[in-house]
GROMACS .gro file of N, CA and C in nm:
model
  540
    1MET      N    1   0.679  -2.517  -7.121
    1MET     CA    2   0.671  -2.403  -7.214
    1MET      C    3   0.691  -2.289  -7.146
    2GLN      N    4   0.786  -2.210  -7.199
    2GLN     CA    5   0.799  -2.068  -7.136
    2GLN      C    6   0.710  -1.977  -7.210
    3PRO      N    7   0.681  -1.874  -7.129
    3PRO     CA    8   0.585  -1.783  -7.187
    3PRO      C    9   0.653  -1.690  -7.277
    4ILE      N   10   0.569  -1.637  -7.374
    4ILE     CA   11   0.638  -1.537  -7.468
    4ILE      C   12   0.619  -1.399  -7.409
    5HIS      N   13   0.738  -1.334  -7.419
    5HIS     CA   14   0.764  -1.203  -7.369
    5HIS      C   15   0.882  -1.143  -7.441
    6ALA      N   16   0.914  -1.011  -7.383
    6ALA     CA   17   1.037  -0.935  -7.383
    6ALA      C   18   1.005  -0.834  -7.520
    7THR      N   19   1.018  -0.723  -7.477
    7THR     CA   20   0.988  -0.619  -7.582
    7THR      C   21   1.050  -0.476  -7.517
    8THR      N   22   1.043  -0.382  -7.593
    8THR     CA   23   1.062  -0.248  -7.560
    8THR      C   24   0.946  -0.151  -7.615
    9VAL      N   25   0.877  -0.076  -7.530
    9VAL     CA   26   0.786   0.011  -7.563
    9VAL      C   27   0.820   0.138  -7.507
   10VAL      N   28   0.817   0.250  -7.589
   10VAL     CA   29   0.848   0.390  -7.539
   10VAL      C   30   0.744   0.496  -7.597
   11GLY      N   31   0.703   0.580  -7.519
   11GLY     CA   32   0.611   0.689  -7.534
   11GLY      C   33   0.664   0.824  -7.514
   12ILE      N   34   0.647   0.917  -7.600
   12ILE     CA   35   0.709   1.070  -7.584
   12ILE      C   36   0.604   1.144  -7.619
   13ILE      N   37   0.595   1.273  -7.534
   13ILE     CA   38   0.511   1.392  -7.563
   13ILE      C   39   0.620   1.497  -7.602
   14HIS      N   40   0.619   1.541  -7.732
   14HIS     CA   41   0.707   1.652  -7.734
   14HIS      C   42   0.644   1.737  -7.857
   15ASN      N   43   0.647   1.894  -7.812
   15ASN     CA   44   0.577   1.967  -7.907
   15ASN      C   45   0.452   1.961  -7.933
   16GLY      N   46   0.361   1.910  -7.846
   16GLY     CA   47   0.227   1.882  -7.877
   16GLY      C   48   0.192   1.745  -7.925
   17GLU      N   49   0.295   1.677  -7.989
   17GLU     CA   50   0.281   1.544  -8.035
   17GLU      C   51   0.288   1.434  -7.936
   18VAL      N   52   0.197   1.340  -7.941
   18VAL     CA   53   0.184   1.224  -7.854
   18VAL      C   54   0.217   1.092  -7.929
   19VAL      N   55   0.324   1.033  -7.917
   19VAL     CA   56   0.357   0.907  -7.989
   19VAL      C   57   0.395   0.787  -7.888
   20VAL      N   58   0.362   0.670  -7.938
   20VAL     CA   59   0.399   0.551  -7.870
   20VAL      C   60   0.448   0.460  -7.963
   21GLY      N   61   0.568   0.396  -7.958
   21GLY     CA   62   0.618   0.286  -8.036
   21GLY      C   63   0.691   0.177  -7.969
   22ALA      N   64   0.689   0.065  -8.050
   22ALA     CA   65   0.752  -0.059  -8.000
   22ALA      C   66   0.823  -0.133  -8.090
   23ASP      N   67   0.919  -0.231  -8.047
   23ASP     CA   68   0.983  -0.321  -8.140
   23ASP      C   69   0.885  -0.434  -8.161
   24GLY      N   70   0.918  -0.520  -8.237
   24GLY     CA   71   0.843  -0.629  -8.267
   24GLY      C   72   0.869  -0.776  -8.237
   25GLN      N   73   0.972  -0.770  -8.146
   25GLN     CA   74   1.027  -0.894  -8.110
   25GLN      C   75   0.952  -0.971  -7.982
   26ALA      N   76   0.916  -1.098  -8.006
   26ALA     CA   77   0.856  -1.176  -7.896
   26ALA      C   78   0.970  -1.287  -7.873
   27THR      N   79   0.985  -1.314  -7.753
   27THR     CA   80   1.091  -1.426  -7.703
   27THR      C   81   1.034  -1.525  -7.621
   28MET      N   82   1.085  -1.655  -7.647
   28MET     CA   83   1.052  -1.760  -7.549
   28MET      C   84   1.174  -1.809  -7.506
   29GLY      N   85   1.202  -1.764  -7.366
   29GLY     CA   86   1.341  -1.801  -7.318
   29GLY      C   87   1.425  -1.711  -7.383
   30ASN      N   88   1.531  -1.793  -7.442
   30ASN     CA   89   1.634  -1.717  -7.515
   30ASN      C   90   1.633  -1.727  -7.662
   31THR      N   91   1.509  -1.766  -7.732
   31THR     CA   92   1.492  -1.777  -7.858
   31THR      C   93   1.384  -1.688  -7.915
   32VAL      N   94   1.403  -1.613  -8.019
   32VAL     CA   95   1.319  -1.519  -8.089
   32VAL      C   96   1.198  -1.601  -8.151
   33ALA      N   97   1.077  -1.595  -8.076
   33ALA     CA   98   0.962  -1.666  -8.126
   33ALA      C   99   0.890  -1.608  -8.245
   34LYS      N  100   0.897  -1.467  -8.247
   34LYS     CA  101   0.829  -1.404  -8.352
   34LYS      C  102   0.894  -1.252  -8.369
   35SER      N  103   0.915  -1.220  -8.481
   35SER     CA  104   0.997  -1.089  -8.486
   35SER      C  105   0.928  -0.961  -8.553
   36ASN      N  106   0.770  -0.984  -8.567
   36ASN     CA  107   0.693  -0.856  -8.603
   36ASN      C  108   0.561  -0.866  -8.535
   37VAL      N  109   0.569  -0.883  -8.399
   37VAL     CA  110   0.436  -0.870  -8.311
   37VAL      C  111   0.421  -0.713  -8.306
   38ARG      N  112   0.292  -0.709  -8.304
   38ARG     CA  113   0.212  -0.571  -8.310
   38ARG      C  114   0.190  -0.518  -8.161
   39LYS      N  115   0.273  -0.468  -8.088
   39LYS     CA  116   0.251  -0.437  -7.952
   39LYS      C  117   0.192  -0.282  -7.914
   40VAL      N  118   0.174  -0.226  -8.014
   40VAL     CA  119   0.099  -0.085  -8.001
   40VAL      C  120   0.004  -0.086  -8.080
   41ARG      N  121  -0.136  -0.042  -8.012
   41ARG     CA  122  -0.258  -0.025  -8.091
   41ARG      C  123  -0.325   0.093  -8.068
   42SER      N  124  -0.386   0.147  -8.165
   42SER     CA  125  -0.471   0.262  -8.180
   42SER      C  126  -0.602   0.225  -8.129
   43LEU      N  127  -0.671   0.316  -8.037
   43LEU     CA  128  -0.784   0.292  -7.972
   43LEU      C  129  -0.878   0.424  -7.976
   44ALA      N  130  -1.004   0.411  -7.956
   44ALA     CA  131  -1.111   0.519  -7.946
   44ALA      C  132  -1.079   0.618  -8.074
   45GLY      N  133  -1.090   0.550  -8.201
   45GLY     CA  134  -1.069   0.627  -8.318
   45GLY      C  135  -0.940   0.694  -8.331
   46GLY      N  136  -0.831   0.651  -8.275
   46GLY     CA  137  -0.695   0.709  -8.290
   46GLY      C  138  -0.685   0.809  -8.184
   47LYS      N  139  -0.782   0.848  -8.094
   47LYS     CA  140  -0.748   0.943  -7.979
   47LYS      C  141  -0.670   0.890  -7.865
   48VAL      N  142  -0.669   0.745  -7.867
   48VAL     CA  143  -0.586   0.694  -7.750
   48VAL      C  144  -0.492   0.565  -7.813
   49ILE      N  145  -0.348   0.565  -7.762
   49ILE     CA  146  -0.274   0.464  -7.821
   49ILE      C  147  -0.224   0.387  -7.689
   50ALA      N  148  -0.230   0.257  -7.714
   50ALA     CA  149  -0.191   0.167  -7.594
   50ALA      C  150  -0.083   0.089  -7.634
   51GLY      N  151   0.027   0.065  -7.561
   51GLY     CA  152   0.136  -0.039  -7.599
   51GLY      C  153   0.151  -0.116  -7.468
   52PHE      N  154   0.202  -0.251  -7.499
   52PHE     CA  155   0.202  -0.351  -7.387
   52PHE      C  156   0.343  -0.406  -7.387
   53ALA      N  157   0.385  -0.457  -7.277
   53ALA     CA  158   0.510  -0.533  -7.259
   53ALA      C  159   0.485  -0.656  -7.155
   54GLY      N  160   0.516  -0.756  -7.181
   54GLY     CA  161   0.512  -0.883  -7.102
   54GLY      C  162   0.440  -1.002  -7.165
   55SER      N  163   0.381  -1.093  -7.105
   55SER     CA  164   0.328  -1.204  -7.157
   55SER      C  165   0.223  -1.139  -7.255
   56THR      N  166   0.237  -1.211  -7.388
   56THR     CA  167   0.164  -1.161  -7.487
   56THR      C  168  -0.005  -1.192  -7.467
   57ALA      N  169  -0.027  -1.298  -7.425
   57ALA     CA  170  -0.168  -1.338  -7.395
   57ALA      C  171  -0.241  -1.261  -7.283
   58ASP      N  172  -0.156  -1.217  -7.183
   58ASP     CA  173  -0.191  -1.139  -7.081
   58ASP      C  174  -0.195  -0.994  -7.117
   59ALA      N  175  -0.118  -0.933  -7.198
   59ALA     CA  176  -0.117  -0.821  -7.235
   59ALA      C  177  -0.252  -0.791  -7.330
   60PHE      N  178  -0.279  -0.881  -7.424
   60PHE     CA  179  -0.413  -0.859  -7.507
   60PHE      C  180  -0.529  -0.857  -7.408
   61THR      N  181  -0.535  -0.954  -7.296
   61THR     CA  182  -0.623  -0.962  -7.196
   61THR      C  183  -0.645  -0.798  -7.146
   62LEU      N  184  -0.526  -0.748  -7.102
   62LEU     CA  185  -0.542  -0.609  -7.035
   62LEU      C  186  -0.582  -0.509  -7.139
   63MET      N  187  -0.539  -0.523  -7.264
   63MET     CA  188  -0.569  -0.415  -7.366
   63MET      C  189  -0.718  -0.415  -7.384
   64GLU      N  190  -0.780  -0.538  -7.381
   64GLU     CA  191  -0.934  -0.547  -7.401
   64GLU      C  192  -0.993  -0.488  -7.286
   65ARG      N  193  -0.936  -0.511  -7.159
   65ARG     CA  194  -0.997  -0.458  -7.052
   65ARG      C  195  -0.993  -0.302  -7.037
   66PHE      N  196  -0.876  -0.259  -7.080
   66PHE     CA  197  -0.852  -0.115  -7.086
   66PHE      C  198  -0.969  -0.043  -7.188
   67GLU      N  199  -0.989  -0.112  -7.289
   67GLU     CA  200  -1.077  -0.044  -7.400
   67GLU      C  201  -1.216  -0.054  -7.333
   68GLU      N  202  -1.247  -0.146  -7.271
   68GLU     CA  203  -1.376  -0.154  -7.210
   68GLU      C  204  -1.391  -0.018  -7.105
   69LYS      N  205  -1.283  -0.027  -7.033
   69LYS     CA  206  -1.278   0.082  -6.929
   69LYS      C  207  -1.300   0.237  -6.999
   70LEU      N  208  -1.223   0.248  -7.090
   70LEU     CA  209  -1.209   0.367  -7.183
   70LEU      C  210  -1.358   0.398  -7.241
   71ASN      N  211  -1.433   0.294  -7.292
   71ASN     CA  212  -1.559   0.320  -7.333
   71ASN      C  213  -1.649   0.351  -7.211
   72ALA      N  214  -1.645   0.270  -7.115
   72ALA     CA  215  -1.728   0.307  -6.987
   72ALA      C  216  -1.710   0.436  -6.931
   73TYR      N  217  -1.582   0.513  -6.934
   73TYR     CA  218  -1.566   0.626  -6.888
   73TYR      C  219  -1.549   0.739  -6.987
   74GLY      N  220  -1.628   0.712  -7.098
   74GLY     CA  221  -1.641   0.828  -7.173
   74GLY      C  222  -1.519   0.874  -7.245
   75GLY      N  223  -1.403   0.794  -7.254
   75GLY     CA  224  -1.279   0.811  -7.316
   75GLY      C  225  -1.186   0.888  -7.218
   76ASN      N  226  -1.229   0.911  -7.089
   76ASN     CA  227  -1.132   0.972  -6.995
   76ASN      C  228  -1.022   0.886  -6.964
   77LEU      N  229  -0.901   0.916  -7.009
   77LEU     CA  230  -0.769   0.824  -7.003
   77LEU      C  231  -0.743   0.800  -6.873
   78LYS      N  232  -0.730   0.897  -6.795
   78LYS     CA  233  -0.676   0.876  -6.652
   78LYS      C  234  -0.765   0.771  -6.563
   79ARG      N  235  -0.914   0.825  -6.586
   79ARG     CA  236  -1.006   0.743  -6.505
   79ARG      C  237  -0.994   0.613  -6.559
   80ALA      N  238  -0.996   0.566  -6.684
   80ALA     CA  239  -0.989   0.428  -6.740
   80ALA      C  240  -0.886   0.368  -6.687
   81ALA      N  241  -0.761   0.429  -6.670
   81ALA     CA  242  -0.643   0.364  -6.636
   81ALA      C  243  -0.643   0.332  -6.489
   82ILE      N  244  -0.699   0.432  -6.415
   82ILE     CA  245  -0.699   0.405  -6.273
   82ILE      C  246  -0.803   0.274  -6.236
   83GLU      N  247  -0.915   0.282  -6.304
   83GLU     CA  248  -1.011   0.176  -6.292
   83GLU      C  249  -0.965   0.023  -6.334
   84LEU      N  250  -0.891   0.023  -6.436
   84LEU     CA  251  -0.823  -0.092  -6.481
   84LEU      C  252  -0.708  -0.133  -6.367
   85ALA      N  253  -0.634  -0.046  -6.317
   85ALA     CA  254  -0.526  -0.083  -6.215
   85ALA      C  255  -0.602  -0.125  -6.100
   86LYS      N  256  -0.712  -0.073  -6.065
   86LYS     CA  257  -0.781  -0.122  -5.925
   86LYS      C  258  -0.825  -0.265  -5.958
   87ASP      N  259  -0.892  -0.301  -6.077
   87ASP     CA  260  -0.949  -0.426  -6.125
   87ASP      C  261  -0.814  -0.531  -6.124
   88TRP      N  262  -0.719  -0.467  -6.190
   88TRP     CA  263  -0.602  -0.545  -6.196
   88TRP      C  264  -0.533  -0.610  -6.081
   89ARG      N  265  -0.536  -0.512  -5.974
   89ARG     CA  266  -0.492  -0.552  -5.852
   89ARG      C  267  -0.588  -0.647  -5.753
   90THR      N  268  -0.712  -0.624  -5.779
   90THR     CA  269  -0.808  -0.695  -5.682
   90THR      C  270  -0.883  -0.804  -5.730
   91ASP      N  271  -0.880  -0.822  -5.878
   91ASP     CA  272  -0.952  -0.930  -5.929
   91ASP      C  273  -0.856  -1.054  -5.947
   92ARG      N  274  -0.913  -1.183  -5.889
   92ARG     CA  275  -0.839  -1.289  -5.877
   92ARG      C  276  -0.773  -1.325  -6.029
   93TYR      N  277  -0.829  -1.327  -6.111
   93TYR     CA  278  -0.790  -1.373  -6.252
   93TYR      C  279  -0.687  -1.272  -6.291
   94LEU      N  280  -0.726  -1.148  -6.299
   94LEU     CA  281  -0.641  -1.045  -6.340
   94LEU      C  282  -0.511  -1.023  -6.276
   95ARG      N  283  -0.505  -1.041  -6.152
   95ARG     CA  284  -0.396  -1.048  -6.058
   95ARG      C  285  -0.275  -1.121  -6.103
   96ARG      N  286  -0.293  -1.241  -6.171
   96ARG     CA  287  -0.196  -1.331  -6.211
   96ARG      C  288  -0.133  -1.266  -6.345
   97LEU      N  289  -0.192  -1.170  -6.409
   97LEU     CA  290  -0.136  -1.151  -6.537
   97LEU      C  291  -0.005  -1.067  -6.530
   98GLU      N  292   0.094  -1.092  -6.610
   98GLU     CA  293   0.219  -1.054  -6.608
   98GLU      C  294   0.245  -0.956  -6.734
   99ALA      N  295   0.232  -0.832  -6.696
   99ALA     CA  296   0.218  -0.734  -6.818
   99ALA      C  297   0.233  -0.596  -6.777
  100MET      N  298   0.268  -0.498  -6.846
  100MET     CA  299   0.275  -0.359  -6.819
  100MET      C  300   0.209  -0.289  -6.943
  101MET      N  301   0.151  -0.175  -6.927
  101MET     CA  302   0.107  -0.102  -7.049
  101MET      C  303   0.140   0.050  -7.031
  102ILE      N  304   0.171   0.098  -7.149
  102ILE     CA  305   0.195   0.242  -7.168
  102ILE      C  306   0.049   0.298  -7.245
  103VAL      N  307  -0.028   0.384  -7.194
  103VAL     CA  308  -0.135   0.450  -7.267
  103VAL      C  309  -0.121   0.599  -7.266
  104ALA      N  310  -0.177   0.644  -7.389
  104ALA     CA  311  -0.146   0.784  -7.424
  104ALA      C  312  -0.257   0.843  -7.478
  105GLY      N  313  -0.301   0.982  -7.466
  105GLY     CA  314  -0.399   1.062  -7.535
  105GLY      C  315  -0.337   1.190  -7.546
  106LYS      N  316  -0.419   1.277  -7.593
  106LYS     CA  317  -0.365   1.425  -7.618
  106LYS      C  318  -0.333   1.468  -7.492
  107GLY      N  319  -0.186   1.496  -7.518
  107GLY     CA  320  -0.130   1.553  -7.386
  107GLY      C  321  -0.096   1.478  -7.256
  108GLU      N  322  -0.133   1.346  -7.265
  108GLU     CA  323  -0.140   1.254  -7.157
  108GLU      C  324  -0.064   1.146  -7.189
  109LEU      N  325   0.032   1.081  -7.096
  109LEU     CA  326   0.126   0.961  -7.108
  109LEU      C  327   0.115   0.907  -6.966
  110LEU      N  328   0.083   0.758  -6.978
  110LEU     CA  329   0.059   0.699  -6.819
  110LEU      C  330   0.119   0.555  -6.842
  111VAL      N  331   0.178   0.513  -6.729
  111VAL     CA  332   0.223   0.367  -6.736
  111VAL      C  333   0.140   0.296  -6.624
  112ILE      N  334   0.086   0.183  -6.664
  112ILE     CA  335  -0.004   0.104  -6.571
  112ILE      C  336   0.070  -0.027  -6.547
  113SER      N  337   0.073  -0.059  -6.419
  113SER     CA  338   0.145  -0.166  -6.371
  113SER      C  339   0.035  -0.283  -6.297
  114GLY      N  340   0.075  -0.392  -6.306
  114GLY     CA  341  -0.024  -0.502  -6.217
  114GLY      C  342  -0.025  -0.481  -6.072
  115THR      N  343   0.056  -0.378  -6.021
  115THR     CA  344   0.068  -0.366  -5.882
  115THR      C  345  -0.032  -0.258  -5.842
  116GLY      N  346  -0.107  -0.207  -5.927
  116GLY     CA  347  -0.193  -0.119  -5.914
  116GLY      C  348  -0.154   0.038  -5.919
  117ASP      N  349  -0.017   0.046  -5.986
  117ASP     CA  350   0.046   0.183  -6.011
  117ASP      C  351  -0.017   0.239  -6.136
  118VAL      N  352  -0.049   0.368  -6.146
  118VAL     CA  353  -0.076   0.437  -6.251
  118VAL      C  354   0.032   0.568  -6.249
  119LEU      N  355   0.125   0.567  -6.332
  119LEU     CA  356   0.222   0.677  -6.324
  119LEU      C  357   0.222   0.766  -6.444
  120GLU      N  358   0.243   0.894  -6.395
  120GLU     CA  359   0.262   0.993  -6.501
  120GLU      C  360   0.421   1.013  -6.506
  121PRO      N  361   0.476   0.976  -6.605
  121PRO     CA  362   0.639   1.001  -6.604
  121PRO      C  363   0.673   1.122  -6.610
  122ASP      N  364   0.797   1.151  -6.549
  122ASP     CA  365   0.844   1.285  -6.541
  122ASP      C  366   0.911   1.304  -6.691
  123ASN      N  367   0.917   1.409  -6.742
  123ASN     CA  368   0.979   1.452  -6.858
  123ASN      C  369   0.915   1.403  -6.985
  124GLN      N  370   0.786   1.368  -6.972
  124GLN     CA  371   0.692   1.324  -7.085
  124GLN      C  372   0.757   1.206  -7.153
  125VAL      N  373   0.829   1.131  -7.107
  125VAL     CA  374   0.885   1.015  -7.154
  125VAL      C  375   0.852   0.883  -7.071
  126ALA      N  376   0.798   0.768  -7.139
  126ALA     CA  377   0.777   0.661  -7.074
  126ALA      C  378   0.842   0.554  -7.141
  127ALA      N  379   0.878   0.455  -7.064
  127ALA     CA  380   0.936   0.320  -7.140
  127ALA      C  381   0.919   0.204  -7.041
  128ILE      N  382   0.887   0.100  -7.105
  128ILE     CA  383   0.844  -0.034  -7.033
  128ILE      C  384   0.913  -0.151  -7.133
  129GLY      N  385   0.943  -0.265  -7.066
  129GLY     CA  386   0.981  -0.366  -7.124
  129GLY      C  387   1.137  -0.383  -7.112
  130SER      N  388   1.189  -0.506  -7.160
  130SER     CA  389   1.321  -0.526  -7.112
  130SER      C  390   1.417  -0.423  -7.175
  131GLY      N  391   1.389  -0.365  -7.286
  131GLY     CA  392   1.481  -0.260  -7.342
  131GLY      C  393   1.470  -0.122  -7.276
  132SER      N  394   1.368  -0.120  -7.189
  132SER     CA  395   1.310   0.027  -7.147
  132SER      C  396   1.422   0.112  -7.096
  133MET      N  397   1.526   0.075  -7.023
  133MET     CA  398   1.606   0.182  -6.976
  133MET      C  399   1.706   0.223  -7.074
  134PHE      N  400   1.737   0.150  -7.172
  134PHE     CA  401   1.814   0.201  -7.288
  134PHE      C  402   1.718   0.282  -7.373
  135ALA      N  403   1.604   0.260  -7.415
  135ALA     CA  404   1.505   0.362  -7.486
  135ALA      C  405   1.487   0.480  -7.426
  136GLN      N  406   1.454   0.459  -7.280
  136GLN     CA  407   1.420   0.580  -7.201
  136GLN      C  408   1.552   0.679  -7.211
  137SER      N  409   1.659   0.632  -7.182
  137SER     CA  410   1.781   0.710  -7.173
  137SER      C  411   1.801   0.787  -7.310
  138ALA      N  412   1.785   0.717  -7.423
  138ALA     CA  413   1.808   0.769  -7.549
  138ALA      C  414   1.695   0.874  -7.561
  139ALA      N  415   1.561   0.849  -7.526
  139ALA     CA  416   1.458   0.950  -7.554
  139ALA      C  417   1.485   1.065  -7.459
  140LEU      N  418   1.546   1.055  -7.329
  140LEU     CA  419   1.572   1.169  -7.264
  140LEU      C  420   1.673   1.269  -7.311
  141ALA      N  421   1.781   1.188  -7.378
  141ALA     CA  422   1.880   1.270  -7.438
  141ALA      C  423   1.852   1.321  -7.553
  142LEU      N  424   1.760   1.276  -7.634
  142LEU     CA  425   1.700   1.357  -7.761
  142LEU      C  426   1.613   1.450  -7.718
  143LYS      N  427   1.521   1.444  -7.616
  143LYS     CA  428   1.443   1.562  -7.581
  143LYS      C  429   1.519   1.669  -7.539
  144LYS      N  430   1.628   1.650  -7.452
  144LYS     CA  431   1.723   1.745  -7.425
  144LYS      C  432   1.812   1.811  -7.533
  145HIS      N  433   1.865   1.740  -7.606
  145HIS     CA  434   1.974   1.777  -7.701
  145HIS      C  435   1.938   1.782  -7.853
  146ALA      N  436   1.833   1.735  -7.887
  146ALA     CA  437   1.775   1.721  -8.035
  146ALA      C  438   1.638   1.775  -8.036
  147GLN      N  439   1.606   1.881  -7.972
  147GLN     CA  440   1.463   1.929  -7.965
  147GLN      C  441   1.408   1.950  -8.103
  148HIS      N  442   1.480   1.961  -8.215
  148HIS     CA  443   1.415   1.992  -8.334
  148HIS      C  444   1.357   1.867  -8.414
  149LEU      N  445   1.380   1.746  -8.336
  149LEU     CA  446   1.325   1.621  -8.395
  149LEU      C  447   1.165   1.637  -8.355
  150SER      N  448   1.080   1.560  -8.419
  150SER     CA  449   0.955   1.521  -8.382
  150SER      C  450   0.957   1.435  -8.277
  151ALA      N  451   0.832   1.411  -8.210
  151ALA     CA  452   0.811   1.322  -8.119
  151ALA      C  453   0.832   1.160  -8.182
  152GLU      N  454   0.778   1.164  -8.311
  152GLU     CA  455   0.780   1.036  -8.381
  152GLU      C  456   0.927   0.988  -8.414
  153GLU      N  457   1.010   1.097  -8.451
  153GLU     CA  458   1.152   1.076  -8.482
  153GLU      C  459   1.231   1.012  -8.360
  154MET      N  460   1.198   1.087  -8.233
  154MET     CA  461   1.264   1.056  -8.114
  154MET      C  462   1.214   0.914  -8.065
  155VAL      N  463   1.101   0.876  -8.087
  155VAL     CA  464   1.042   0.737  -8.054
  155VAL      C  465   1.125   0.651  -8.151
  156ARG      N  466   1.111   0.667  -8.272
  156ARG     CA  467   1.190   0.574  -8.347
  156ARG      C  468   1.343   0.564  -8.331
  157GLU      N  469   1.402   0.659  -8.300
  157GLU     CA  470   1.551   0.672  -8.274
  157GLU      C  471   1.585   0.609  -8.139
  158SER      N  472   1.501   0.630  -8.060
  158SER     CA  473   1.536   0.577  -7.906
  158SER      C  474   1.511   0.416  -7.907
  159LEU      N  475   1.419   0.364  -7.988
  159LEU     CA  476   1.390   0.227  -8.021
  159LEU      C  477   1.499   0.167  -8.088
  160HIS      N  478   1.548   0.219  -8.190
  160HIS     CA  479   1.660   0.175  -8.252
  160HIS      C  480   1.781   0.180  -8.180
  161ILE      N  481   1.812   0.276  -8.097
  161ILE     CA  482   1.926   0.272  -7.995
  161ILE      C  483   1.911   0.135  -7.914
  162ALA      N  484   1.786   0.134  -7.863
  162ALA     CA  485   1.753   0.029  -7.758
  162ALA      C  486   1.796  -0.127  -7.830
  163ALA      N  487   1.745  -0.118  -7.960
  163ALA     CA  488   1.764  -0.264  -8.029
  163ALA      C  489   1.922  -0.281  -8.067
  164ASP      N  490   1.994  -0.183  -8.071
  164ASP     CA  491   2.144  -0.184  -8.097
  164ASP      C  492   2.205  -0.251  -7.962
  165ILE      N  493   2.142  -0.225  -7.847
  165ILE     CA  494   2.197  -0.270  -7.705
  165ILE      C  495   2.118  -0.390  -7.664
  166CYS      N  496   1.982  -0.395  -7.656
  166CYS     CA  497   1.928  -0.502  -7.597
  166CYS      C  498   1.912  -0.618  -7.681
  167ILE      N  499   1.927  -0.753  -7.631
  167ILE     CA  500   1.924  -0.869  -7.729
  167ILE      C  501   1.778  -0.909  -7.750
  168TYR      N  502   1.687  -0.834  -7.651
  168TYR     CA  503   1.543  -0.859  -7.659
  168TYR      C  504   1.472  -0.770  -7.734
  169THR      N  505   1.520  -0.678  -7.809
  169THR     CA  506   1.471  -0.580  -7.877
  169THR      C  507   1.511  -0.577  -8.028
  170ASN      N  508   1.421  -0.550  -8.112
  170ASN     CA  509   1.474  -0.557  -8.255
  170ASN      C  510   1.425  -0.428  -8.331
  171HIS      N  511   1.463  -0.437  -8.462
  171HIS     CA  512   1.435  -0.297  -8.535
  171HIS      C  513   1.309  -0.297  -8.612
  172ASN      N  514   1.229  -0.393  -8.592
  172ASN     CA  515   1.088  -0.387  -8.657
  172ASN      C  516   1.010  -0.321  -8.580
  173LEU      N  517   0.987  -0.198  -8.602
  173LEU     CA  518   0.901  -0.103  -8.528
  173LEU      C  519   0.760  -0.078  -8.567
  174VAL      N  520   0.673  -0.071  -8.466
  174VAL     CA  521   0.559  -0.005  -8.494
  174VAL      C  522   0.520   0.123  -8.409
  175VAL      N  523   0.499   0.222  -8.483
  175VAL     CA  524   0.481   0.362  -8.424
  175VAL      C  525   0.337   0.413  -8.451
  176GLU      N  526   0.264   0.459  -8.337
  176GLU     CA  527   0.140   0.527  -8.347
  176GLU      C  528   0.140   0.670  -8.294
  177LYS      N  529   0.077   0.755  -8.358
  177LYS     CA  530   0.068   0.895  -8.322
  177LYS      C  531  -0.080   0.914  -8.285
  178VAL      N  532  -0.113   0.988  -8.166
  178VAL     CA  533  -0.228   1.011  -8.123
  178VAL      C  534  -0.287   1.120  -8.215
  179ASN      N  535  -0.422   1.100  -8.276
  179ASN     CA  536  -0.483   1.203  -8.355
  179ASN      C  537  -0.534   1.294  -8.270
  180ASP      N  538  -0.556   1.426  -8.337
  180ASP     CA  539  -0.614   1.537  -8.266
  180ASP      C  540  -0.770   1.539  -8.261
   0.00000   0.00000   0.00000
């Protein structure tokens, strides 16, 4: 049995808005297993948004661990992300998990990987998953040439562009905005 995975997640900070969105497709090998998976979650009463790509069970485990870290460090996004990355890299069980996360809070956007990386992306655009390069390219172009759009519109449009190109990305979007 092949693991369920494949997705596109993109996060954008634009004009003070912080938005993360993802498509809804889960794939087993070359077959669509489910078309409406919710890969973006609101945490901490909407003050933090987390999106995941990778093996679904692994991603949910990491999401739970991240939420625990967020609570343990009083909602400090960077500290929670760094502590999760440290655990992810050193814990025997977590080390085997195959997923990546985008986490976002007011004015902050981070990518967390299983190799212990916590990256603050350039240009306030982050993308992970199989369609990430398509979505990231579209998001960067929109930020540069369509500045009148909201962050939510940019996230939605970049995901739709990725879905038009990437066979592992669909048009069933879930988009969450960080609450002030």
